[in-house]
Coordinates of C-alpha atoms in Angstrom, one line a residue:
M1 CA 0.0 0.0 0.0
P2 CA 1.6 3.4 -1.0
E3 CA 2.4 6.0 1.5
C4 CA 2.0 9.8 1.4
T5 CA 5.4 11.2 0.7
L6 CA 4.8 14.1 3.0
C7 CA 3.2 12.6 6.1
G8 CA 4.1 8.9 5.6
R9 CA 0.6 7.6 6.2
P10 CA -0.2 4.4 4.3
G11 CA -3.0 4.3 1.8
A12 CA -2.6 7.6 0.1
T13 CA -0.1 9.6 -1.9
H14 CA 0.4 13.3 -2.0
I15 CA -1.0 15.4 -4.8
S16 CA 0.7 18.2 -6.8
I17 CA -0.8 21.6 -7.3
N18 CA 1.2 24.0 -9.4
D19 CA 4.2 21.7 -8.9
L20 CA 3.8 22.0 -5.1
P21 CA 3.2 18.8 -3.0
Y22 CA 0.2 18.6 -0.7
C23 CA -1.3 15.9 1.4
N24 CA -4.5 14.6 -0.2
P25 CA -7.8 14.9 1.7
Q26 CA -7.5 11.5 3.3
C27 CA -4.3 12.7 5.1
E28 CA -5.7 16.1 5.9
A29 CA -8.8 14.5 7.4
A30 CA -6.6 12.5 9.8
D31 CA -4.7 15.7 10.8
N32 CA -7.9 17.7 11.2
P33 CA -10.7 15.4 12.5
A34 CA -14.2 16.9 12.4
P35 CA -15.3 18.4 15.7
E36 CA -17.8 16.5 17.7
R37 CA -21.3 17.7 17.1
L38 CA -23.6 18.7 20.0
H39 CA -25.6 15.7 21.0
P40 CA -29.3 16.3 21.7
E41 CA -29.0 14.9 25.2
T42 CA -26.0 17.1 25.9
E43 CA -27.9 20.2 24.6
H44 CA -30.8 19.3 26.8
L45 CA -28.5 19.2 29.9
A46 CA -26.9 22.5 28.8
R47 CA -30.3 24.2 28.5
G48 CA -31.1 23.0 32.0
I49 CA -27.9 24.6 33.3
A50 CA -28.7 27.8 31.5
A51 CA -32.2 27.8 32.9
R52 CA -30.9 27.4 36.5
E53 CA -28.3 30.1 35.9
A54 CA -31.0 32.5 34.7
A55 CA -33.2 31.7 37.7
E56 CA -30.4 31.8 40.3
P57 CA -27.0 33.2 39.2
F58 CA -23.9 32.3 41.1
H59 CA -21.4 34.8 42.5
L60 CA -17.8 34.0 43.4
S61 CA -16.0 35.8 46.2
D62 CA -12.4 35.5 47.2
C63 CA -11.7 37.4 50.3
E64 CA -8.9 36.9 52.8
G65 CA -8.4 33.3 51.8
E66 CA -12.1 32.4 51.9
L67 CA -13.2 31.2 48.5
K68 CA -17.0 31.1 48.4
V69 CA -19.7 30.8 45.8
W70 CA -23.1 32.2 46.6
W71 CA -26.6 32.5 45.2
E72 CA -26.8 36.1 44.2
S73 CA -30.3 36.4 45.6
V74 CA -29.1 36.0 49.2
L75 CA -26.4 38.7 49.1
R76 CA -27.1 42.0 50.8
H77 CA -26.2 45.6 50.0
V78 CA -25.1 44.6 46.5
T79 CA -23.4 47.2 44.3
R80 CA -22.8 46.6 40.6
D81 CA -20.7 48.1 37.8
P82 CA -23.2 50.2 35.8
S83 CA -21.6 49.3 32.4
T84 CA -21.2 45.5 32.9
G85 CA -23.7 44.7 35.7
E86 CA -21.0 42.7 37.6
I87 CA -21.1 42.7 41.4
T88 CA -18.5 45.0 42.8
G89 CA -19.5 44.9 46.4
F90 CA -21.9 43.1 48.8
S91 CA -22.5 42.0 52.4
P92 CA -22.8 38.3 53.2
P93 CA -26.2 37.3 54.5
S94 CA -26.7 36.7 58.2
S95 CA -28.9 33.7 57.4
Y96 CA -29.6 31.8 54.3
P97 CA -30.7 28.3 53.0
P98 CA -28.0 25.7 53.2
A99 CA -27.9 25.4 49.4
A100 CA -27.4 29.1 48.9
Q101 CA -23.7 28.7 49.8
V102 CA -22.6 26.5 47.0
I103 CA -18.8 26.4 47.8
D104 CA -16.9 27.4 50.9
I105 CA -13.2 26.7 50.9
A106 CA -10.6 28.1 53.2
L107 CA -7.3 28.6 51.4
D108 CA -3.9 28.9 53.0
T109 CA -3.2 32.2 51.2
W110 CA -5.0 35.5 50.8
D111 CA -3.5 36.5 47.5
P112 CA -2.9 34.7 44.2
G113 CA 0.6 33.8 43.2
E114 CA 1.8 32.6 46.6
V115 CA 0.8 28.9 46.6
E116 CA 0.3 26.9 43.4
T117 CA -2.4 24.7 44.9
D118 CA -4.5 27.6 46.1
D119 CA -4.0 29.3 42.6
Q120 CA -5.3 26.1 41.0
R121 CA -8.4 26.0 43.2
R122 CA -9.1 29.7 42.5
E123 CA -8.7 29.0 38.7
Q124 CA -10.9 25.9 38.7
I125 CA -13.7 27.3 40.7
T126 CA -13.6 30.5 38.6
D127 CA -13.8 28.4 35.5
L128 CA -16.9 26.5 36.8
V129 CA -18.8 29.7 37.7
T130 CA -17.8 31.4 34.4
A131 CA -18.8 28.3 32.4
R132 CA -22.2 28.2 34.1
R133 CA -22.7 31.8 33.2
L134 CA -21.6 31.4 29.6
V135 CA -23.8 28.3 28.8
G136 CA -26.9 30.5 28.2
M137 CA -25.0 32.9 26.0
L138 CA -23.6 30.1 23.8
L139 CA -27.0 28.5 23.4
T140 CA -28.4 31.8 22.3
E141 CA -25.7 32.0 19.7
I142 CA -26.4 28.5 18.6
D143 CA -30.1 29.3 18.2
A144 CA -29.2 32.4 16.2
L145 CA -26.9 30.4 13.9
R146 CA -29.5 27.7 13.4
A147 CA -32.1 30.3 12.5
E148 CA -29.6 31.9 10.1
K149 CA -28.9 28.5 8.6
E150 CA -32.5 27.8 8.1
G151 CA -33.0 31.2 6.5
L152 CA -30.1 30.5 4.1
S153 CA -31.4 27.0 3.4
E154 CA -34.8 28.5 2.5
T155 CA -33.2 31.1 0.3
A156 CA -31.1 28.5 -1.4
R157 CA -34.2 26.3 -1.9
L158 CA -36.2 29.2 -3.4
S159 CA -33.2 30.2 -5.6
N160 CA -32.8 26.5 -6.7
Q161 CA -36.5 26.4 -7.6
T162 CA -36.2 29.7 -9.5
A163 CA -33.1 28.3 -11.4
I164 CA -34.9 25.1 -12.2
K165 CA -37.9 27.0 -13.5
A166 CA -35.7 29.2 -15.6
C167 CA -33.9 26.1 -17.0
E168 CA -37.3 24.5 -17.8
E169 CA -38.5 27.7 -19.5
R170 CA -35.3 27.9 -21.4
D171 CA -35.5 24.3 -22.5
A172 CA -39.2 24.7 -23.4
R173 CA -38.6 27.7 -25.7
P174 CA -37.2 25.6 -28.6
R175 CA -40.1 23.2 -28.2
R176 CA -42.6 26.0 -28.3
S177 CA -40.9 27.5 -31.3
A178 CA -41.1 24.2 -33.1
V179 CA -44.8 23.9 -32.3
L180 CA -45.5 27.4 -33.4
R181 CA -43.5 26.8 -36.7
E182 CA -45.6 23.7 -37.4
I183 CA -48.8 25.6 -36.6
A184 CA -47.7 28.5 -38.9
K185 CA -46.9 25.9 -41.7
D186 CA -50.3 24.3 -41.3
A187 CA -51.9 27.7 -41.4
R188 CA -50.1 28.6 -44.6
Q189 CA -51.1 25.4 -46.2
W190 CA -54.7 25.8 -45.2
A191 CA -54.8 29.3 -46.4
S192 CA -53.2 28.3 -49.7
C193 CA -55.8 25.6 -50.2
Q194 CA -58.6 28.0 -49.3
I195 CA -57.3 30.5 -51.8
E196 CA -57.0 27.8 -54.5
D197 CA -60.4 26.5 -53.8
L198 CA -61.8 30.0 -54.0
A199 CA -60.0 30.6 -57.3
M200 CA -61.3 27.3 -58.7
G201 CA -64.8 28.2 -57.7
R202 CA -64.7 31.5 -59.3
Y203 CA -63.3 30.0 -62.5
A204 CA -66.0 27.4 -62.6
E205 CA -68.6 30.1 -62.0
E206 CA -67.2 32.1 -64.9
L207 CA -67.2 29.1 -67.2
N208 CA -70.9 28.5 -66.3
Q209 CA -71.7 32.1 -67.1
R210 CA -69.9 31.8 -70.5
A211 CA -71.7 28.6 -71.3
E212 CA -75.1 30.1 -70.5
A213 CA -74.3 33.2 -72.5
A214 CA -73.3 31.0 -75.5
S215 CA -76.5 29.0 -75.2
S216 CA -78.6 32.2 -75.2
Q217 CA -76.9 33.5 -78.3
E218 CA -77.3 30.2 -80.1
G219 CA -81.0 30.1 -79.2
G220 CA -81.5 33.7 -80.5
S221 CA -80.0 33.0 -83.9
R222 CA -82.4 30.2 -84.5

């Protein structure tokens, strides 16, 4: 089995475009596998997460080595950035449902950059809270792209129908022209016959008139 001279994979050879070698599509597909599509069950789970985030957003606080994730609804004296809506200050609640404090971790350090393990925990929990917040935005973008795709598909379908109709009309023109030519030919033949019949009739009538005139003259001479 031949091998691609560029990547060495069996089963394919490179191709040449303008005297430059390229891996053929089989090799490129191995280098660039298609991304995994969003499974319907996964999308269903994602929409559940987005709905819970919309109903009860999380807020992450990192203060004096206490890493906590709260329900936003239980926080007190909340202030927000007017441009982004992000929480810039709050007071912790004096009482709250047990589930309202999602995460409560006491770190060994107060500031990032001192202990790697603490930095990893800060990063991981920040990723979790941020990912939960982004799920809804990404699903909104997916819905918009799907709607756009459906619109483009409908436009393409209508364009295809228009193109097919135009081709059918174009192909039908010669047939219509041929039919019209045959009709015109038949009409000319019919008209010619009618004219000929009319001329013969007039000639016969003229002969009859001459014969009658001759008979009258002959009778008068007698």
